[in-house]
């Protein structure tokens, strides 16, 4: 049997991170320039359920049975097994590679899960709907992040821009004119679980203030959807800046992110904000086509560890 492989994109949150955990809408888009990949090779000489998991990027090379059941990589495999009602897995090796930086707001954990779910279900001869893939990945996201909103697994499993509100059907929307983003990595690793927990602590201490900020973000997200659909790019940039201002008030920015955001704006970005959990990880800048190179140079000079430019809705 030839090896079976599947891959999944990274993602960025355009608007609404953190508030989405508290039931407000958010907008996220896939980023195909970075990907997680799972390759499955059958091992016909070993007994059923001999599943070897290799992830060179995270230094894992272990048999499934030797990993704790709540290890995220083991959990993906076990959740696929139980969701598909398969009593025994054929012996195989699952190798995971990824170009998505970890703990950086680009959806690395959800992308790894989605790639494994797709490769394993194909290996088992069962095809899954996007929603089923997303649901299985969501269960694993809970092990990574505690209280995920579900937006990362959704945008990555559907591989399309989404307008997402927890507990509601995922909405797709039209992109009026293509949107160009420059994404820059602060180089600082910042696990989403930590920032989500910090925001939760602060929300408990001052629920009124945080609920008001979440409401404001919800309004920005709704306005951003209208602006995207109508192709009002300059308004979109201003909304990004507004959203970022509230994220700063929430305490999830960092000096490094602020430097990158200032550099992007100074180089002509129409708007810029942190994306994902914050305190590190990545930021996004909305760019006119003619400004991509200048904004990229400015971001590198301001200390970006790496940049990606991507277009949405081309
Ligand atoms: C993570 O990409 C975005 C957060 O809003 C957390 C979540 O939605 O689960 C910070």
CSV table of C-alpha atoms and ligand atoms in Angstrom, one decimal:
chain,number,residue,atom,x,y,z
A,1,UNK,CA,0.0,0.0,0.0
A,2,UNK,CA,1.5,3.4,-0.9
A,3,UNK,CA,1.9,6.0,1.8
A,4,UNK,CA,-1.1,8.2,2.4
A,5,UNK,CA,-0.6,11.9,3.2
A,6,UNK,CA,-2.8,14.8,4.0
A,7,UNK,CA,-2.0,18.4,4.9
A,8,UNK,CA,-3.7,21.4,6.5
A,9,UNK,CA,-3.1,25.1,6.4
A,10,UNK,CA,-2.2,27.5,9.1
A,11,UNK,CA,-4.6,30.4,9.9
A,12,UNK,CA,-4.8,33.9,11.1
A,13,UNK,CA,-7.6,35.6,13.0
A,14,UNK,CA,-8.4,38.8,11.2
A,15,UNK,CA,-10.8,40.1,13.9
A,16,UNK,CA,-12.2,39.0,17.2
A,17,UNK,CA,-9.7,36.9,19.0
A,18,UNK,CA,-10.3,36.4,22.8
A,19,UNK,CA,-13.8,37.9,22.5
A,20,UNK,CA,-14.8,34.9,20.5
A,21,UNK,CA,-14.1,32.7,23.6
A,22,UNK,CA,-16.9,34.7,25.2
A,23,UNK,CA,-19.5,34.2,22.5
A,24,UNK,CA,-18.8,37.1,20.2
A,25,UNK,CA,-18.2,36.6,16.5
A,26,UNK,CA,-14.7,36.5,14.9
A,27,UNK,CA,-13.3,36.3,11.4
A,28,UNK,CA,-10.5,33.9,10.5
A,29,UNK,CA,-8.8,32.9,7.2
A,30,UNK,CA,-6.6,30.0,6.2
A,31,UNK,CA,-3.0,30.6,5.4
A,32,UNK,CA,-1.9,28.1,2.9
A,33,UNK,CA,1.8,29.3,2.8
A,34,UNK,CA,2.5,27.3,6.0
A,35,UNK,CA,1.2,23.8,6.4
A,36,UNK,CA,1.1,20.7,8.7
A,37,UNK,CA,1.4,17.4,7.0
A,38,UNK,CA,0.8,13.8,8.1
A,39,UNK,CA,2.1,10.8,6.2
A,40,UNK,CA,0.9,7.3,7.0
A,41,UNK,CA,2.8,4.2,6.0
A,42,UNK,CA,1.3,0.7,6.6
A,43,UNK,CA,3.3,-1.7,8.6
A,44,UNK,CA,1.9,-5.1,7.5
A,45,UNK,CA,4.4,-7.1,9.5
A,46,UNK,CA,3.3,-5.8,12.9
A,47,UNK,CA,0.1,-6.7,14.9
A,48,UNK,CA,-3.0,-4.5,14.8
A,49,UNK,CA,-2.9,-1.3,16.9
A,50,UNK,CA,0.9,-1.1,16.6
A,51,UNK,CA,0.9,2.6,15.7
A,52,UNK,CA,4.2,4.5,15.7
A,53,UNK,CA,3.9,8.3,15.9
A,54,UNK,CA,6.9,10.4,14.8
A,55,UNK,CA,7.0,14.2,15.0
A,56,UNK,CA,10.6,15.3,14.4
A,57,UNK,CA,9.7,19.0,15.0
A,58,UNK,CA,8.5,18.2,18.6
A,59,UNK,CA,11.0,15.4,19.2
A,60,UNK,CA,8.4,12.7,19.5
A,61,UNK,CA,9.0,9.1,18.3
A,62,UNK,CA,6.8,6.8,20.3
A,63,UNK,CA,4.3,3.9,20.1
A,64,UNK,CA,0.7,5.1,20.5
A,65,UNK,CA,0.3,2.7,23.5
A,66,UNK,CA,3.3,4.3,25.3
A,67,UNK,CA,1.9,7.8,25.1
A,68,UNK,CA,-0.5,9.2,27.7
A,69,UNK,CA,-4.1,9.1,26.3
A,70,UNK,CA,-4.3,12.8,26.8
A,71,UNK,CA,-1.2,13.5,24.8
A,72,UNK,CA,-2.5,15.6,21.9
A,73,UNK,CA,-1.0,13.4,19.2
A,74,UNK,CA,-2.3,10.2,20.8
A,75,UNK,CA,-5.7,11.8,21.4
A,76,UNK,CA,-6.1,12.7,17.7
A,77,UNK,CA,-5.5,9.1,16.7
A,78,UNK,CA,-7.7,7.7,19.5
A,79,UNK,CA,-10.5,10.2,18.8
A,80,UNK,CA,-10.5,9.2,15.1
A,81,UNK,CA,-10.6,5.6,16.1
A,82,UNK,CA,-13.6,6.0,18.3
A,83,UNK,CA,-15.4,8.5,16.1
A,84,UNK,CA,-15.2,6.1,13.2
A,85,UNK,CA,-16.0,3.1,15.4
A,86,UNK,CA,-12.9,1.2,14.3
A,87,UNK,CA,-12.1,-1.6,16.9
A,88,UNK,CA,-8.5,-1.9,15.8
A,89,UNK,CA,-6.1,0.2,13.8
A,90,UNK,CA,-4.0,-1.5,11.2
A,91,UNK,CA,-0.3,-1.3,12.2
A,92,UNK,CA,1.2,1.8,10.7
A,93,UNK,CA,3.6,4.7,11.1
A,94,UNK,CA,2.3,8.3,11.3
A,95,UNK,CA,4.9,10.9,10.6
A,96,UNK,CA,4.0,14.5,11.2
A,97,UNK,CA,5.9,17.5,9.8
A,98,UNK,CA,4.9,21.2,9.9
A,99,UNK,CA,6.2,24.5,8.7
A,100,UNK,CA,3.7,26.4,11.0
A,101,UNK,CA,5.6,27.9,13.9
A,102,UNK,CA,4.2,26.6,17.3
A,103,UNK,CA,2.7,28.8,19.9
A,104,UNK,CA,2.6,31.7,17.5
A,105,UNK,CA,-1.1,32.3,16.7
A,106,UNK,CA,-1.0,30.5,13.4
A,107,UNK,CA,-3.1,27.5,14.4
A,108,UNK,CA,-0.3,25.0,14.5
A,109,UNK,CA,-2.0,22.6,16.9
A,110,UNK,CA,-5.3,22.5,15.0
A,111,UNK,CA,-3.5,22.1,11.7
A,112,UNK,CA,-1.6,19.1,13.0
A,113,UNK,CA,-4.8,17.5,14.2
A,114,UNK,CA,-6.7,18.1,10.9
A,115,UNK,CA,-3.8,16.7,8.9
A,116,UNK,CA,-3.7,13.5,11.0
A,117,UNK,CA,-7.5,13.2,11.0
A,118,UNK,CA,-7.7,13.5,7.2
A,119,UNK,CA,-4.7,11.1,6.6
A,120,UNK,CA,-5.9,8.5,9.1
A,121,UNK,CA,-9.5,8.5,7.9
A,122,UNK,CA,-8.3,8.1,4.3
A,123,UNK,CA,-6.0,5.3,5.4
A,124,UNK,CA,-9.0,3.6,7.0
A,125,UNK,CA,-11.0,4.0,3.8
A,126,UNK,CA,-13.6,6.4,5.4
A,127,UNK,CA,-14.3,9.8,4.1
A,128,UNK,CA,-15.3,12.5,6.6
A,129,UNK,CA,-17.3,15.7,6.2
A,130,UNK,CA,-15.5,19.0,7.1
A,131,UNK,CA,-17.7,19.4,10.2
A,132,UNK,CA,-16.7,15.9,11.5
A,133,UNK,CA,-13.0,16.7,11.0
A,134,UNK,CA,-13.5,20.0,12.8
A,135,UNK,CA,-15.4,18.3,15.7
A,136,UNK,CA,-12.6,15.7,16.2
A,137,UNK,CA,-9.9,18.5,16.1
A,138,UNK,CA,-12.0,20.6,18.5
A,139,UNK,CA,-11.8,17.8,21.2
A,140,UNK,CA,-8.1,17.8,20.8
A,141,UNK,CA,-7.9,21.6,21.0
A,142,UNK,CA,-9.4,21.3,24.4
A,143,UNK,CA,-6.3,19.4,25.5
A,144,UNK,CA,-4.1,22.1,24.1
A,145,UNK,CA,-6.0,25.2,25.2
A,146,UNK,CA,-8.5,24.3,27.9
A,147,UNK,CA,-11.4,26.4,26.7
A,148,UNK,CA,-11.0,26.9,22.9
A,149,UNK,CA,-13.7,28.8,21.1
A,150,UNK,CA,-13.5,26.3,18.2
A,151,UNK,CA,-12.5,28.9,15.6
A,152,UNK,CA,-9.0,27.4,14.8
A,153,UNK,CA,-10.3,23.9,14.1
A,154,UNK,CA,-13.2,25.3,12.1
A,155,UNK,CA,-11.2,27.6,9.7
A,156,UNK,CA,-8.6,25.0,9.2
A,157,UNK,CA,-10.9,22.0,8.6
A,158,UNK,CA,-13.1,24.1,6.2
A,159,UNK,CA,-10.1,25.7,4.6
A,160,UNK,CA,-12.0,28.9,3.8
A,161,UNK,CA,-12.6,32.3,5.4
A,162,UNK,CA,-15.1,32.0,8.2
A,163,UNK,CA,-17.3,34.2,10.2
A,164,UNK,CA,-17.5,32.2,13.4
A,165,UNK,CA,-19.6,32.4,16.5
A,166,UNK,CA,-19.2,29.6,19.0
A,167,UNK,CA,-22.2,27.3,19.0
A,168,UNK,CA,-23.7,28.6,15.8
A,169,UNK,CA,-23.4,27.2,12.3
A,170,UNK,CA,-20.2,28.5,10.6
A,171,UNK,CA,-20.9,31.3,8.1
A,172,UNK,CA,-19.0,31.9,4.9
A,173,UNK,CA,-19.0,35.3,3.4
A,174,UNK,CA,-18.0,37.0,0.1
A,175,UNK,CA,-14.7,38.8,-0.3
A,176,UNK,CA,-15.5,42.0,-2.3
A,177,UNK,CA,-11.9,42.6,-3.4
A,178,UNK,CA,-8.8,40.5,-2.6
A,179,UNK,CA,-7.1,41.3,0.7
A,180,UNK,CA,-3.3,41.2,1.0
A,181,UNK,CA,-1.8,40.5,4.3
A,182,UNK,CA,1.8,40.6,5.5
A,183,UNK,CA,2.1,38.4,8.6
A,184,UNK,CA,5.2,38.9,10.8
A,185,UNK,CA,6.5,36.6,13.6
A,186,UNK,CA,7.7,38.4,16.8
A,187,UNK,CA,9.8,35.3,17.4
A,188,UNK,CA,8.4,35.0,20.9
A,189,UNK,CA,6.6,31.8,21.7
A,190,UNK,CA,3.4,32.4,23.5
A,191,UNK,CA,1.1,29.5,24.2
A,192,UNK,CA,-2.6,30.4,23.6
A,193,UNK,CA,-3.6,28.6,26.8
A,194,UNK,CA,-1.6,31.1,28.9
A,195,UNK,CA,-3.1,34.3,27.3
A,196,UNK,CA,-6.6,32.8,27.3
A,197,UNK,CA,-6.2,31.9,31.1
A,198,UNK,CA,-4.9,35.5,31.8
A,199,UNK,CA,-7.8,37.1,30.1
A,200,UNK,CA,-10.2,34.8,31.9
A,201,UNK,CA,-8.6,35.8,35.3
A,202,UNK,CA,-8.9,39.5,34.4
A,203,UNK,CA,-12.5,39.1,33.2
A,204,UNK,CA,-13.4,37.5,36.5
A,205,UNK,CA,-11.9,40.4,38.4
A,206,UNK,CA,-13.6,43.0,36.3
A,207,UNK,CA,-16.4,41.4,34.3
A,208,UNK,CA,-18.1,44.8,33.4
A,209,UNK,CA,-15.0,46.2,31.8
A,210,UNK,CA,-14.2,43.0,29.9
A,211,UNK,CA,-17.8,42.5,28.7
A,212,UNK,CA,-17.8,46.1,27.4
A,213,UNK,CA,-14.5,45.4,25.5
A,214,UNK,CA,-15.9,42.1,24.1
A,215,UNK,CA,-19.0,44.0,23.0
A,216,UNK,CA,-16.9,46.6,21.2
A,217,UNK,CA,-14.9,43.9,19.5
A,218,UNK,CA,-18.2,42.2,18.4
A,219,UNK,CA,-19.3,45.5,16.8
A,220,UNK,CA,-15.9,45.8,15.0
A,221,UNK,CA,-16.2,42.2,13.7
A,222,UNK,CA,-19.7,42.9,12.3
A,223,UNK,CA,-18.5,46.1,10.7
A,224,UNK,CA,-15.4,44.3,9.3
A,225,UNK,CA,-17.5,41.6,7.6
A,226,UNK,CA,-19.6,44.4,5.9
A,227,UNK,CA,-16.4,46.1,4.8
A,228,UNK,CA,-14.9,42.9,3.4
A,229,UNK,CA,-18.0,42.0,1.5
A,230,UNK,CA,-18.2,45.5,0.0
A,231,UNK,CA,-14.5,45.7,-0.7
A,232,UNK,CA,-13.9,48.8,1.5
A,233,UNK,CA,-10.3,48.1,2.2
A,234,UNK,CA,-9.4,51.4,3.9
A,235,UNK,CA,-12.2,51.0,6.4
A,236,UNK,CA,-11.0,47.5,7.0
A,237,UNK,CA,-7.6,48.8,8.0
A,238,UNK,CA,-9.1,51.3,10.4
A,239,UNK,CA,-11.1,48.5,12.0
A,240,UNK,CA,-8.0,46.4,12.4
A,241,UNK,CA,-6.4,49.3,14.3
A,242,UNK,CA,-9.5,49.7,16.5
A,243,UNK,CA,-9.5,46.0,17.3
A,244,UNK,CA,-5.8,46.1,18.2
A,245,UNK,CA,-6.4,49.0,20.5
A,246,UNK,CA,-8.8,46.9,22.5
A,247,UNK,CA,-6.5,44.0,22.6
A,248,UNK,CA,-3.8,46.3,24.1
A,249,UNK,CA,-6.3,47.4,26.8
A,250,UNK,CA,-7.0,43.7,27.5
A,251,UNK,CA,-3.3,43.2,28.2
A,252,UNK,CA,-2.4,40.8,25.4
A,253,UNK,CA,0.1,42.8,23.4
A,254,UNK,CA,3.8,43.0,24.0
A,255,UNK,CA,6.6,45.5,23.3
A,256,UNK,CA,7.8,43.4,20.4
A,257,UNK,CA,4.4,43.2,18.8
A,258,UNK,CA,4.0,46.9,19.3
A,259,UNK,CA,7.3,47.6,17.5
A,260,UNK,CA,6.2,45.4,14.5
A,261,UNK,CA,2.8,47.0,14.4
A,262,UNK,CA,4.3,50.5,14.4
A,263,UNK,CA,6.8,49.6,11.7
A,264,UNK,CA,4.1,48.2,9.5
A,265,UNK,CA,1.9,51.3,9.9
A,266,UNK,CA,4.9,53.5,9.3
A,267,UNK,CA,5.7,51.7,6.1
A,268,UNK,CA,2.2,52.3,4.7
A,269,UNK,CA,0.0,49.4,6.0
A,270,UNK,CA,-3.7,50.3,6.0
A,271,UNK,CA,-4.1,48.7,9.4
A,272,UNK,CA,-2.2,46.3,11.7
A,273,UNK,CA,-3.0,44.2,14.7
A,274,UNK,CA,-1.7,41.3,16.7
A,275,UNK,CA,-3.4,38.0,15.8
A,276,UNK,CA,-4.3,35.0,17.9
A,277,UNK,CA,-3.6,34.8,21.6
A,278,UNK,CA,-1.0,37.6,21.6
A,279,UNK,CA,1.9,38.5,24.0
A,280,UNK,CA,4.2,37.1,21.2
A,281,UNK,CA,3.5,35.1,18.1
A,282,UNK,CA,2.4,36.9,15.0
A,283,UNK,CA,0.9,40.2,13.9
A,284,UNK,CA,-0.9,41.0,10.6
A,285,UNK,CA,-0.7,44.1,8.4
A,286,UNK,CA,-3.2,45.0,5.7
A,287,UNK,CA,-1.2,46.0,2.6
A,288,UNK,CA,-1.8,47.4,-0.8
A,289,UNK,CA,-0.1,45.1,-3.5
A,290,UNK,CA,2.4,47.9,-4.2
A,291,UNK,CA,3.4,48.2,-0.5
A,292,UNK,CA,4.1,44.5,0.3
A,293,UNK,CA,7.9,44.7,-0.2
A,294,UNK,CA,8.3,48.0,1.8
A,295,UNK,CA,6.2,46.7,4.7
A,296,UNK,CA,8.1,43.4,4.7
A,297,UNK,CA,11.4,45.2,4.8
A,298,UNK,CA,10.2,47.5,7.7
A,299,UNK,CA,9.0,44.5,9.6
A,300,UNK,CA,12.3,42.7,9.3
A,301,UNK,CA,14.2,45.9,10.3
A,302,UNK,CA,11.9,46.1,13.4
A,303,UNK,CA,13.0,42.6,14.5
A,304,UNK,CA,10.5,40.2,12.8
A,305,UNK,CA,11.8,36.6,13.0
A,306,UNK,CA,10.0,35.8,9.7
A,307,UNK,CA,7.3,37.2,7.4
A,308,UNK,CA,4.7,35.7,5.1
A,309,UNK,CA,2.6,37.5,2.6
A,310,UNK,CA,-0.7,36.0,1.6
A,311,UNK,CA,-3.8,37.0,-0.4
A,312,UNK,CA,-7.4,36.2,0.5
A,313,UNK,CA,-10.0,36.0,-2.1
A,314,UNK,CA,-7.8,36.1,-5.2
B,1,LIG,C1,-6.7,31.5,19.2
B,1,LIG,O1,-6.3,31.4,17.8
B,1,LIG,C2,-7.6,32.6,19.4
B,1,LIG,C3,-8.2,32.9,20.8
B,1,LIG,O2,-9.4,33.6,20.6
B,1,LIG,C4,-8.5,31.6,21.5
B,1,LIG,C5,-9.7,30.8,20.9
B,1,LIG,O3,-10.5,31.4,20.1
B,1,LIG,O4,-9.9,29.6,21.2
B,1,LIG,C6,-7.2,33.7,21.6
